[in-house]
XYZ file of C-alpha atoms in Angstrom:
240
model
C 99.411 93.266 47.882
C 100.097 96.655 48.011
C 98.826 99.701 49.852
C 95.905 101.779 48.738
C 94.748 103.901 51.670
C 96.402 104.378 55.248
C 95.955 107.046 56.816
C 95.369 108.279 60.337
C 92.445 110.695 62.343
C 90.925 112.182 65.106
C 92.808 111.100 68.960
C 94.964 108.897 70.274
C 93.630 111.073 73.703
C 91.452 113.333 73.646
C 91.975 114.702 76.917
C 96.117 114.788 76.226
C 95.528 115.878 72.790
C 97.669 113.206 71.410
C 96.805 112.920 67.712
C 96.004 109.571 66.046
C 99.219 108.189 64.094
C 99.816 105.514 61.627
C 101.691 103.935 63.801
C 98.490 103.457 66.428
C 98.044 100.531 68.221
C 95.186 99.119 69.207
C 92.866 97.529 71.329
C 92.106 94.412 68.710
C 89.339 92.997 70.584
C 87.361 90.635 69.016
C 89.506 90.749 66.005
C 91.755 88.566 67.815
C 88.938 85.755 67.114
C 90.415 85.068 63.930
C 93.843 84.641 64.359
C 92.464 82.289 67.203
C 90.585 80.499 64.964
C 93.453 80.339 62.520
C 95.897 78.566 65.108
C 93.325 76.021 65.396
C 93.268 75.505 61.650
C 97.157 75.138 62.171
C 96.714 72.128 64.555
C 93.813 70.446 62.260
C 96.337 70.567 59.755
C 98.822 69.116 61.175
C 96.711 66.446 62.216
C 96.645 67.371 66.301
C 93.105 69.009 65.551
C 89.847 67.400 64.183
C 86.741 69.052 63.297
C 84.264 66.247 64.709
C 86.870 65.428 68.421
C 84.491 66.700 71.033
C 85.778 69.188 73.081
C 84.731 66.946 76.343
C 88.771 65.701 74.915
C 90.610 68.098 76.171
C 88.769 70.302 78.073
C 87.529 68.885 81.434
C 84.781 71.214 82.207
C 82.376 69.810 79.370
C 82.933 66.540 80.721
C 79.234 66.278 82.124
C 76.118 65.692 80.605
C 75.333 69.148 79.415
C 78.788 69.735 77.166
C 80.080 66.815 76.023
C 78.669 66.303 72.695
C 79.592 70.068 71.577
C 82.397 69.456 69.010
C 85.603 71.837 67.371
C 83.349 72.567 64.455
C 80.617 73.859 66.648
C 82.777 75.925 68.718
C 85.367 77.495 65.505
C 81.050 78.403 63.706
C 79.301 79.851 66.749
C 77.209 76.784 66.369
C 77.563 75.799 69.812
C 74.789 76.694 71.678
C 77.397 78.628 74.103
C 76.373 82.221 75.041
C 77.797 85.534 74.488
C 80.317 85.450 77.632
C 80.119 83.977 81.632
C 81.296 87.118 83.300
C 79.988 90.192 83.481
C 82.965 92.758 82.808
C 86.432 92.064 82.005
C 87.136 92.513 85.630
C 85.516 89.856 86.276
C 88.147 87.776 84.016
C 90.743 87.796 86.748
C 88.878 85.647 89.235
C 89.917 82.804 86.669
C 93.239 83.032 86.893
C 93.967 81.068 83.437
C 91.958 80.726 80.234
C 92.305 77.192 80.969
C 90.019 77.633 83.971
C 87.306 79.976 82.447
C 87.243 77.401 79.428
C 85.863 75.158 81.919
C 83.439 77.535 83.585
C 81.613 77.464 80.211
C 81.566 73.802 79.852
C 80.307 73.411 83.214
C 77.556 76.334 82.754
C 76.724 74.372 79.283
C 74.931 75.263 75.490
C 71.851 77.833 76.210
C 70.105 75.891 73.264
C 70.800 72.743 71.680
C 74.315 72.708 69.858
C 73.638 73.387 65.753
C 69.738 75.059 66.519
C 71.014 78.321 65.306
C 74.321 80.794 65.014
C 75.136 82.289 68.466
C 77.954 84.470 68.351
C 80.442 83.621 71.636
C 83.074 85.324 73.369
C 82.184 82.347 74.911
C 83.422 79.992 72.941
C 86.332 81.420 71.276
C 87.914 81.215 75.238
C 87.815 77.460 74.701
C 89.100 77.240 71.408
C 92.228 79.967 72.819
C 92.551 76.966 75.825
C 92.056 73.782 73.327
C 94.738 75.429 70.936
C 97.480 75.098 74.549
C 95.723 72.116 75.424
C 96.857 70.314 72.025
C 99.440 71.816 71.721
C 101.745 72.544 74.382
C 102.041 75.795 74.928
C 100.913 79.654 76.150
C 97.628 81.099 73.608
C 100.058 83.379 73.485
C 102.961 81.466 72.877
C 101.841 79.506 70.094
C 99.733 82.214 67.736
C 103.364 84.838 68.318
C 105.344 81.910 67.088
C 102.643 79.948 64.126
C 101.406 83.403 62.871
C 102.445 86.716 64.340
C 106.523 86.083 63.965
C 105.999 84.625 59.936
C 103.709 87.524 59.137
C 106.207 89.359 60.248
C 103.420 91.506 62.759
C 105.921 93.010 64.165
C 103.862 95.860 66.504
C 101.118 93.384 68.097
C 101.258 91.127 70.384
C 99.012 90.471 74.001
C 99.263 92.931 76.115
C 98.629 91.076 79.374
C 99.867 91.048 83.223
C 99.371 92.799 85.641
C 102.621 94.910 85.435
C 102.144 98.707 84.673
C 102.805 99.794 81.114
C 104.161 102.462 79.744
C 103.731 102.532 76.416
C 102.581 106.346 73.934
C 102.239 104.197 71.240
C 98.591 102.311 72.515
C 95.054 104.453 71.749
C 93.156 105.210 74.885
C 90.061 103.530 75.241
C 86.616 104.421 75.581
C 83.158 104.181 75.965
C 80.550 106.000 74.668
C 78.306 107.746 77.903
C 75.513 109.793 78.180
C 75.585 111.035 74.382
C 78.978 111.656 75.133
C 82.934 109.728 75.124
C 84.368 109.052 78.486
C 88.127 107.494 78.071
C 87.931 104.722 81.023
C 91.434 103.355 80.575
C 94.912 104.964 79.454
C 98.882 102.586 77.776
C 100.479 104.350 80.887
C 100.439 104.158 84.753
C 97.496 101.908 84.314
C 97.476 97.493 84.216
C 97.163 96.062 81.069
C 92.914 95.871 80.338
C 93.556 91.938 80.191
C 95.190 89.454 83.070
C 96.294 86.807 80.889
C 95.538 85.994 77.508
C 92.062 85.121 75.765
C 91.168 83.506 72.732
C 87.841 85.910 71.737
C 90.829 89.067 72.218
C 93.264 90.841 74.295
C 95.574 91.376 71.544
C 96.401 94.569 70.474
C 97.952 95.734 66.842
C 98.407 97.827 64.043
C 95.781 98.421 60.532
C 98.962 97.558 58.932
C 99.876 94.533 61.293
C 96.497 92.804 60.966
C 96.404 93.636 57.155
C 99.292 91.183 56.319
C 97.259 88.405 58.075
C 93.972 88.895 56.755
C 96.160 89.438 52.916
C 97.167 85.320 53.786
C 92.995 84.487 53.702
C 93.329 86.411 49.717
C 96.777 84.283 48.976
C 95.820 81.333 49.588
C 97.317 80.839 52.866
C 100.759 82.459 51.846
C 102.959 85.514 53.057
C 105.789 85.673 49.618
C 106.940 82.391 49.320
C 106.031 81.279 52.943
C 103.237 78.499 53.238
C 101.375 79.605 56.861
C 97.524 78.068 55.823
C 97.105 75.222 53.685
C 94.915 75.417 50.935
C 92.319 73.238 52.559
C 92.814 75.571 55.829
C 92.072 78.415 54.197
C 88.655 76.492 52.654
C 87.299 75.852 55.871
C 87.652 79.770 57.162
C 86.295 81.397 54.415
């Protein structure tokens, strides 16, 4: 693969007049989801997980009449019936303490409609998938994704930025929200706590566009990066 266009525009931090540059690190938000999905596909490739497995096999909170039939395939395809989210703000995630606790709460709340009834985009479902990856692999989500995807793909500028220790990384772009017809800053990468307390399945990865292109390239290159096999042909077919 070769680079066609790689340019930077605008402000990394408007208030401090820090210009965007090519190595700026962004909060990837929901673009974390495909990597969580790819992590699950690796476990399927290895025979440790099946699309037909019930989530309740791995997540105790799903062992109830509302959620016990939800499958891994339904979670992956956003057809589980689980809501967009079970929290109203990112800050509310702090009360759960772990990804497993968040996944258990999703199972206890249950689906809003019958699984497979329709497509419904769900952060909650992808948190559950991340917790399944942890349960099956026996390691934290951030460790598994780093070991099996980020490191082999040489995505050296991509990582989960989590925890409570204040940051000091001016390479990360500040975060803004649109309010009253203006963009207002609400989080800075220096002197602030990380935006996320722990790794989530739906978000919490940070990285550069060039790094993310390395991940996307394996979808174009049948699961390989150079001569290195990352995902099987079957996994690529399932993803696409």
